[in-house]
Amino acid sequence: MGKRDADSDEDDGGKKPRLSGLGAFGGLGFSNSAPPPDHGSPEIQFDQLLGASFLPAVPGGNLGPVPDIDPLKPATTPMDFSRLGTSLPCQDFPVPRDMVEYLMTPEHRQIILEETGCDVDWAPDEAKVILKGSAEQIRKAERLLQRVLMHSNWGRSEAKVRRLLKPPIIESAVCRLSPMNTLPPGQKTLSQTQPILSIGKDKGNDIVIPAQIVSRQHCVLELDVDRGSVYVIDCSTNGTFLNGFRLPPKTTGKVLLSHGDELLLQDPANGDQEFGYVVNIQELNVRERAKLQAPRRLLTTEESATMGRDFN
């Protein structure tokens, strides 16, 4: 018998139509040519053909490899995090212009970030600090900056600002008072058991100054063991002055004392400008501060609902 013509059928008078991919199983690749090689069970072959029917047409008929499609896996799209966090609340915090050079340093910016979790941008030309973070983070940063500005009313320096932003925890220190004129010198080791050094005309003080302008207990230097710093408290009638500025009364509060401060026992504008001491503080025992990792983005419930999660 000769070779059979694939386009005819002798039993049907040559009129039997050729099976085409556009027939009842169009798109499945069935034809009246020889069947494909056996690569498995009929069910596997049918699944392969069914998967191929959903592939897009490729010129030349080459469909390429069949992708591994999991019909149970939901379709996903790439997420864009490029604008994440751009809508965080911002708050401007004004500062005195004469504080700009002492406050606005890269080190202080990093300290504020570590202590509060709040991002900080310096705006020296406008004399303001731009705070960015959650509402709670901004409140913490504002309180920290207010502390710096308040204590800087009695003298300012970069070292003092750094100490106010991140104070060491002093457990004991030697406090030496070096007289600027003929006052008697004084020295005392301040600790948890003996935290006070007192100055006044009363004989019970650590430094006794028998001058008319001096009160019975004029002022005290105190090691606050809870805060780990040395403070000065004015107990006088005529006033105590730190770096030329009068201290608040003891009923109002106390002011941080730093190494190198000038402590005057009368108003320098009305009398002797050297009637006082230069303060020398030698730290003996300093407790290691706990290393706390502040959250970069601490969001409230309302902010979480409106802004979503920030992974920075």
Short mmCIF file of C-alpha atoms in Angstrom, two decimals:
data_model
loop_
_atom_site.label_atom_id
_atom_site.label_comp_id
_atom_site.label_asym_id
_atom_site.label_seq_id
_atom_site.Cartn_x
_atom_site.Cartn_y
_atom_site.Cartn_z
CA MET A 1 0.00 0.00 0.00
CA GLY A 2 1.32 3.46 -0.88
CA LYS A 3 1.75 6.39 1.49
CA ARG A 4 -1.57 7.71 2.77
CA ASP A 5 -2.42 11.31 1.97
CA ALA A 6 -3.06 13.19 5.23
CA ASP A 7 -5.57 15.46 3.43
CA SER A 8 -7.84 12.68 2.13
CA ASP A 9 -9.60 9.52 3.20
CA GLU A 10 -10.15 6.76 0.71
CA ASP A 11 -13.15 5.36 2.62
CA ASP A 12 -14.98 8.69 2.38
CA GLY A 13 -14.31 9.37 -1.22
CA GLY A 14 -11.65 11.96 -0.44
CA LYS A 15 -14.30 14.27 1.06
CA LYS A 16 -13.58 13.75 4.78
CA PRO A 17 -12.52 17.16 6.20
CA ARG A 18 -9.15 17.64 7.89
CA LEU A 19 -9.21 18.15 11.66
CA SER A 20 -8.07 21.65 12.56
CA GLY A 21 -7.06 23.50 15.70
CA LEU A 22 -10.21 25.59 15.20
CA GLY A 23 -12.56 22.65 15.68
CA ALA A 24 -14.41 21.52 18.79
CA PHE A 25 -11.14 21.47 20.72
CA GLY A 26 -9.77 24.66 19.15
CA GLY A 27 -6.74 26.03 20.90
CA LEU A 28 -5.85 22.62 22.40
CA GLY A 29 -3.56 21.70 19.51
CA PHE A 30 -5.46 18.55 18.33
CA SER A 31 -4.94 17.57 14.70
CA ASN A 32 -5.28 14.48 12.50
CA SER A 33 -1.51 14.04 12.45
CA ALA A 34 0.29 11.35 14.38
CA PRO A 35 -0.35 11.56 18.17
CA PRO A 36 2.37 13.07 20.34
CA PRO A 37 4.78 10.78 22.13
CA ASP A 38 3.54 9.28 25.34
CA HIS A 39 4.91 11.38 28.22
CA GLY A 40 2.62 10.07 30.91
CA SER A 41 -0.93 9.20 31.70
CA PRO A 42 -3.79 10.64 29.62
CA GLU A 43 -4.66 12.95 32.53
CA ILE A 44 -1.15 14.45 32.56
CA GLN A 45 -1.14 14.88 28.79
CA PHE A 46 -4.53 16.60 28.93
CA ASP A 47 -3.34 18.98 31.70
CA GLN A 48 -0.29 19.88 29.62
CA LEU A 49 -2.40 20.57 26.56
CA LEU A 50 -4.92 22.54 28.60
CA GLY A 51 -2.16 24.71 30.06
CA ALA A 52 -0.73 25.37 26.63
CA SER A 53 -4.12 26.56 25.35
CA PHE A 54 -3.95 29.62 27.65
CA LEU A 55 -0.53 30.79 26.44
CA PRO A 56 -0.47 33.80 24.08
CA ALA A 57 0.15 33.19 20.43
CA VAL A 58 3.78 33.50 19.42
CA PRO A 59 4.84 34.12 15.82
CA GLY A 60 6.25 30.93 14.34
CA GLY A 61 4.18 28.75 16.63
CA ASN A 62 6.88 28.33 19.28
CA LEU A 63 5.13 28.68 22.64
CA GLY A 64 8.28 28.25 24.72
CA PRO A 65 8.34 26.66 28.18
CA VAL A 66 5.09 26.38 30.07
CA PRO A 67 5.23 28.48 33.28
CA ASP A 68 4.50 26.83 36.59
CA ILE A 69 1.15 28.39 37.46
CA ASP A 70 -0.45 27.66 40.82
CA PRO A 71 -4.24 28.12 40.35
CA LEU A 72 -4.65 28.50 44.17
CA LYS A 73 -2.11 31.34 44.51
CA PRO A 74 -3.68 34.81 44.31
CA ALA A 75 -2.27 37.31 41.86
CA THR A 76 0.12 39.86 43.40
CA THR A 77 1.63 43.15 42.33
CA PRO A 78 4.92 44.72 43.45
CA MET A 79 4.60 47.18 46.36
CA ASP A 80 6.02 50.70 46.11
CA PHE A 81 7.65 51.87 49.35
CA SER A 82 9.25 54.98 47.83
CA ARG A 83 6.74 57.36 49.43
CA LEU A 84 6.53 55.54 52.75
CA GLY A 85 6.76 57.94 55.68
CA THR A 86 6.53 61.14 53.61
CA SER A 87 3.24 62.08 55.27
CA LEU A 88 4.55 61.94 58.85
CA PRO A 89 3.60 64.92 61.03
CA CYS A 90 6.09 67.80 61.17
CA GLN A 91 6.51 70.45 63.84
CA ASP A 92 8.69 73.56 63.89
CA PHE A 93 10.48 74.31 67.16
CA PRO A 94 11.93 77.85 67.34
CA VAL A 95 15.19 78.43 69.21
CA PRO A 96 17.09 81.62 70.12
CA ARG A 97 19.58 82.63 67.45
CA ASP A 98 22.44 82.60 69.94
CA MET A 99 21.72 78.90 70.59
CA VAL A 100 22.07 77.83 66.95
CA GLU A 101 25.84 77.30 66.99
CA TYR A 102 25.74 75.27 70.21
CA LEU A 103 22.68 73.15 69.43
CA MET A 104 22.69 72.43 65.70
CA THR A 105 25.45 69.85 65.30
CA PRO A 106 25.35 66.37 63.67
CA GLU A 107 26.11 64.73 67.02
CA HIS A 108 23.17 66.45 68.76
CA ARG A 109 20.86 65.48 65.90
CA GLN A 110 21.83 61.83 66.38
CA ILE A 111 21.33 62.05 70.16
CA ILE A 112 17.81 63.47 69.77
CA LEU A 113 16.99 60.68 67.31
CA GLU A 114 18.28 58.00 69.71
CA GLU A 115 16.57 59.49 72.77
CA THR A 116 13.16 60.22 71.23
CA GLY A 117 12.94 58.41 67.88
CA CYS A 118 12.15 61.76 66.24
CA ASP A 119 13.89 62.82 63.03
CA VAL A 120 15.48 66.26 63.21
CA ASP A 121 16.34 68.76 60.50
CA TRP A 122 18.27 71.90 61.40
CA ALA A 123 17.18 75.22 59.90
CA PRO A 124 19.88 77.60 61.21
CA ASP A 125 18.97 80.51 58.91
CA GLU A 126 15.43 80.46 60.30
CA ALA A 127 16.57 79.63 63.88
CA LYS A 128 14.27 76.64 64.16
CA VAL A 129 14.34 72.88 64.48
CA ILE A 130 12.09 70.80 62.21
CA LEU A 131 10.82 67.72 64.02
CA LYS A 132 9.37 64.80 62.07
CA GLY A 133 7.80 61.69 63.60
CA SER A 134 4.71 60.48 65.38
CA ALA A 135 2.85 62.81 67.73
CA GLU A 136 4.39 61.08 70.77
CA GLN A 137 7.92 61.29 69.35
CA ILE A 138 7.51 64.99 68.62
CA ARG A 139 6.29 65.63 72.17
CA LYS A 140 9.35 63.84 73.60
CA ALA A 141 11.71 65.84 71.38
CA GLU A 142 10.02 69.11 72.35
CA ARG A 143 10.37 68.35 76.06
CA LEU A 144 14.05 67.52 75.57
CA LEU A 145 14.70 70.74 73.65
CA GLN A 146 12.78 72.78 76.23
CA ARG A 147 15.05 71.37 78.94
CA VAL A 148 18.11 72.44 76.94
CA LEU A 149 16.81 75.97 76.40
CA MET A 150 15.72 76.40 80.00
CA HIS A 151 19.07 75.43 81.55
CA SER A 152 20.98 77.36 78.87
CA ASN A 153 19.57 80.61 80.31
CA TRP A 154 22.44 80.37 82.84
CA GLY A 155 25.24 79.83 80.37
CA ARG A 156 25.59 77.89 77.15
CA SER A 157 28.18 75.84 75.37
CA GLU A 158 28.22 72.84 73.06
CA ALA A 159 29.42 70.60 75.88
CA LYS A 160 26.59 71.77 78.14
CA VAL A 161 23.98 71.17 75.44
CA ARG A 162 25.33 67.65 74.88
CA ARG A 163 25.20 67.03 78.62
CA LEU A 164 21.60 68.23 78.77
CA LEU A 165 20.54 66.10 75.81
CA LYS A 166 22.19 62.96 77.19
CA PRO A 167 23.36 63.47 80.78
CA PRO A 168 25.75 60.97 82.37
CA ILE A 169 24.49 59.25 85.51
CA ILE A 170 26.88 60.52 88.19
CA GLU A 171 26.90 58.51 91.42
CA SER A 172 29.68 60.47 93.13
CA ALA A 173 31.78 63.53 92.32
CA VAL A 174 34.26 65.90 93.93
CA CYS A 175 32.96 69.47 93.87
CA ARG A 176 35.65 72.14 94.29
CA LEU A 177 34.83 75.83 94.59
CA SER A 178 37.76 78.03 93.62
CA PRO A 179 37.29 81.63 94.86
CA MET A 180 37.46 84.46 92.33
CA ASN A 181 38.54 86.93 95.06
CA THR A 182 39.27 86.60 98.81
CA LEU A 183 36.44 84.17 99.66
CA PRO A 184 37.44 80.94 101.42
CA PRO A 185 37.82 77.92 99.11
CA GLY A 186 35.74 74.81 99.57
CA GLN A 187 35.64 71.18 98.50
CA LYS A 188 33.40 68.20 99.19
CA THR A 189 32.77 64.76 97.75
CA LEU A 190 29.08 64.47 96.88
CA SER A 191 27.48 61.03 96.93
CA GLN A 192 24.22 59.32 97.71
CA THR A 193 24.95 59.48 101.45
CA GLN A 194 26.24 63.09 101.37
CA PRO A 195 24.63 64.83 98.42
CA ILE A 196 24.72 68.47 99.70
CA LEU A 197 27.37 71.19 99.80
CA SER A 198 26.00 74.33 101.46
CA ILE A 199 27.25 77.93 101.44
CA GLY A 200 26.20 80.66 103.89
CA LYS A 201 27.06 82.73 106.97
CA ASP A 202 25.70 80.16 109.42
CA LYS A 203 28.42 78.02 110.99
CA GLY A 204 26.61 74.83 110.06
CA ASN A 205 27.39 75.31 106.34
CA ASP A 206 30.19 73.54 104.53
CA ILE A 207 31.59 76.89 103.40
CA VAL A 208 31.09 79.72 105.89
CA ILE A 209 31.16 83.31 104.57
CA PRO A 210 30.65 85.94 107.32
CA ALA A 211 29.49 88.71 105.01
CA GLN A 212 26.43 90.90 105.49
CA ILE A 213 25.12 90.34 101.97
CA VAL A 214 25.27 86.55 102.40
CA SER A 215 22.23 84.76 103.81
CA ARG A 216 22.42 82.24 106.64
CA GLN A 217 22.11 79.52 104.02
CA HIS A 218 22.77 81.28 100.77
CA CYS A 219 22.79 78.40 98.28
CA VAL A 220 23.37 74.67 98.11
CA LEU A 221 24.98 72.40 95.55
CA GLU A 222 23.14 69.08 95.34
CA LEU A 223 23.92 65.78 93.68
CA ASP A 224 20.53 64.54 92.51
CA VAL A 225 21.07 60.78 92.64
CA ASP A 226 17.90 60.10 90.68
CA ARG A 227 18.91 62.34 87.77
CA GLY A 228 22.62 61.68 88.20
CA SER A 229 23.69 65.34 87.95
CA VAL A 230 24.81 68.21 90.18
CA TYR A 231 22.38 71.13 90.60
CA VAL A 232 22.52 74.48 92.35
CA ILE A 233 19.61 75.84 94.42
CA ASP A 234 19.24 79.46 95.51
CA CYS A 235 18.14 79.80 99.15
CA SER A 236 19.08 83.47 99.62
CA THR A 237 17.26 86.75 99.97
CA ASN A 238 19.55 88.86 97.77
CA GLY A 239 20.01 86.25 95.06
CA THR A 240 22.57 83.82 93.67
CA PHE A 241 23.87 84.27 90.12
CA LEU A 242 25.10 81.61 87.73
CA ASN A 243 27.25 82.90 84.85
CA GLY A 244 25.84 86.38 85.42
CA PHE A 245 22.15 85.36 85.53
CA ARG A 246 20.05 85.18 88.67
CA LEU A 247 18.87 81.74 89.68
CA PRO A 248 15.19 81.06 90.29
CA PRO A 249 14.06 80.83 93.94
CA LYS A 250 14.24 77.41 95.58
CA THR A 251 10.45 77.12 95.49
CA THR A 252 10.60 77.30 91.68
CA GLY A 253 13.33 74.83 90.85
CA LYS A 254 17.03 74.06 90.53
CA VAL A 255 19.50 74.58 87.70
CA LEU A 256 22.06 72.17 86.28
CA LEU A 257 25.61 72.97 87.35
CA SER A 258 28.47 72.34 84.93
CA HIS A 259 32.23 72.26 85.20
CA GLY A 260 33.60 75.77 84.69
CA ASP A 261 30.46 77.67 85.71
CA GLU A 262 30.80 80.92 87.64
CA LEU A 263 28.75 81.03 90.86
CA LEU A 264 28.32 84.57 92.27
CA LEU A 265 26.78 85.38 95.65
CA GLN A 266 25.63 88.90 94.77
CA ASP A 267 24.34 90.75 91.73
CA PRO A 268 27.36 91.51 89.51
CA ALA A 269 25.59 94.57 88.12
CA ASN A 270 25.41 96.24 91.54
CA GLY A 271 28.65 95.26 93.19
CA ASP A 272 31.71 93.08 93.05
CA GLN A 273 31.63 91.04 89.84
CA GLU A 274 33.99 88.45 91.34
CA PHE A 275 32.25 87.84 94.67
CA GLY A 276 31.92 84.12 94.07
CA TYR A 277 33.50 80.91 92.82
CA VAL A 278 34.51 79.00 89.72
CA VAL A 279 32.94 75.54 89.91
CA ASN A 280 35.09 72.46 89.30
CA ILE A 281 33.32 69.10 89.12
CA GLN A 282 35.37 65.92 89.00
CA GLU A 283 33.23 62.87 88.31
CA LEU A 284 34.27 59.83 90.32
CA ASN A 285 31.68 57.13 89.63
CA VAL A 286 29.50 57.31 86.55
CA ARG A 287 26.85 54.65 85.98
CA GLU A 288 26.48 53.26 82.49
CA ARG A 289 23.29 54.40 80.87
CA ALA A 290 20.99 51.68 79.61
CA LYS A 291 21.20 51.45 75.83
CA LEU A 292 17.61 51.81 74.71
CA GLN A 293 16.75 51.57 71.05
CA ALA A 294 14.07 54.15 70.46
CA PRO A 295 11.48 53.12 67.86
CA ARG A 296 12.00 54.96 64.62
CA ARG A 297 8.30 55.19 64.00
CA LEU A 298 6.00 54.99 67.03
CA LEU A 299 2.50 55.51 65.65
CA THR A 300 -0.75 56.12 67.45
CA THR A 301 -3.88 54.16 66.55
CA GLU A 302 -5.18 57.02 64.45
CA GLU A 303 -1.89 57.46 62.61
CA SER A 304 -1.60 53.74 61.98
CA ALA A 305 -5.04 53.74 60.37
CA THR A 306 -4.26 56.68 58.11
CA MET A 307 -0.58 56.21 57.29
CA GLY A 308 0.04 52.51 57.57
CA ARG A 309 3.22 50.92 58.81
CA ASP A 310 6.59 52.54 58.28
CA PHE A 311 9.54 50.16 58.07
CA ASN A 312 12.26 52.80 58.39
#
